[in-house]
Amino acid sequence: MIEDFVRRQKTGARFVVTAQMLKCDPLEFDKLATVWIEDGGPGFNVLGVPHRIVVDGEFVISRVTVIRTSATL
């Protein structure tokens, strides 16, 4: 699913990825985003500090700004 969003972007484009865009809950998205921060995502890298929200008393990532890094996925 994330690949669909990434394919629409040109190499070097900056864009936002949210839990809502991927139709997943914040805890699921937090796990995905943590991997992307550490290892990069499919065709993109995370930029800056992720946006966090509080869920059940814990901070979780709800939105990240990324940059498209490659023309192919």
Short mmCIF file of C-alpha atoms in Angstrom, two decimals:
data_model
loop_
_atom_site.label_atom_id
_atom_site.label_comp_id
_atom_site.label_asym_id
_atom_site.label_seq_id
_atom_site.Cartn_x
_atom_site.Cartn_y
_atom_site.Cartn_z
CA MET A 1 0.00 0.00 0.00
CA ILE A 2 2.78 2.48 0.87
CA GLU A 3 4.36 1.63 -2.47
CA ASP A 4 1.34 3.16 -4.25
CA PHE A 5 1.91 6.50 -2.51
CA VAL A 6 5.65 6.40 -3.17
CA ARG A 7 5.27 5.59 -6.89
CA ARG A 8 3.25 8.78 -7.39
CA GLN A 9 6.16 10.92 -6.18
CA LYS A 10 9.17 12.06 -8.18
CA THR A 11 12.66 11.23 -6.97
CA GLY A 12 13.67 13.91 -4.44
CA ALA A 13 10.06 14.81 -3.57
CA ARG A 14 9.20 15.34 0.08
CA PHE A 15 5.83 14.14 1.30
CA VAL A 16 4.00 13.11 4.45
CA VAL A 17 2.91 9.57 5.34
CA THR A 18 0.28 9.12 8.06
CA ALA A 19 -1.42 6.23 9.81
CA GLN A 20 -4.71 7.41 8.33
CA MET A 21 -3.31 7.31 4.76
CA LEU A 22 -2.33 3.67 5.25
CA LYS A 23 -5.60 2.87 7.03
CA CYS A 24 -3.85 1.42 10.06
CA ASP A 25 -4.09 2.20 13.74
CA PRO A 26 -1.44 4.40 15.39
CA LEU A 27 0.27 1.49 17.15
CA GLU A 28 0.66 -0.41 13.86
CA PHE A 29 1.94 2.72 12.14
CA ASP A 30 4.41 3.36 14.97
CA LYS A 31 5.98 -0.07 14.35
CA LEU A 32 6.24 0.60 10.60
CA ALA A 33 7.64 4.09 11.07
CA THR A 34 10.23 2.88 13.56
CA VAL A 35 11.58 0.44 10.95
CA TRP A 36 11.56 3.18 8.29
CA ILE A 37 13.51 5.52 10.58
CA GLU A 38 16.16 2.87 11.23
CA ASP A 39 16.39 1.20 7.81
CA GLY A 40 14.59 3.47 5.35
CA GLY A 41 11.34 2.65 3.64
CA PRO A 42 10.58 1.21 0.23
CA GLY A 43 12.00 3.97 -1.99
CA PHE A 44 12.20 6.70 0.67
CA ASN A 45 13.97 7.90 3.83
CA VAL A 46 12.42 9.61 6.84
CA LEU A 47 13.34 13.28 7.35
CA GLY A 48 13.38 15.23 10.58
CA VAL A 49 11.51 14.37 13.75
CA PRO A 50 8.35 12.25 13.45
CA HIS A 51 5.07 13.65 14.77
CA ARG A 52 3.85 11.76 17.83
CA ILE A 53 0.54 11.44 19.61
CA VAL A 54 -0.41 9.92 22.97
CA VAL A 55 -2.22 6.58 22.88
CA ASP A 56 -3.01 4.88 26.19
CA GLY A 57 -0.44 7.05 27.96
CA GLU A 58 2.40 6.32 25.50
CA PHE A 59 3.83 8.44 22.70
CA VAL A 60 3.53 6.78 19.29
CA ILE A 61 4.45 8.01 15.83
CA SER A 62 1.41 9.14 13.83
CA ARG A 63 3.04 10.99 10.93
CA VAL A 64 6.43 11.14 9.22
CA THR A 65 7.86 13.37 6.52
CA VAL A 66 9.85 11.41 3.95
CA ILE A 67 11.89 11.99 0.79
CA ARG A 68 11.70 9.79 -2.29
CA THR A 69 15.16 8.32 -2.85
CA SER A 70 14.91 6.11 -5.92
CA ALA A 71 13.08 5.87 -9.20
CA THR A 72 12.36 2.15 -8.69
CA LEU A 73 10.83 0.27 -5.78
#
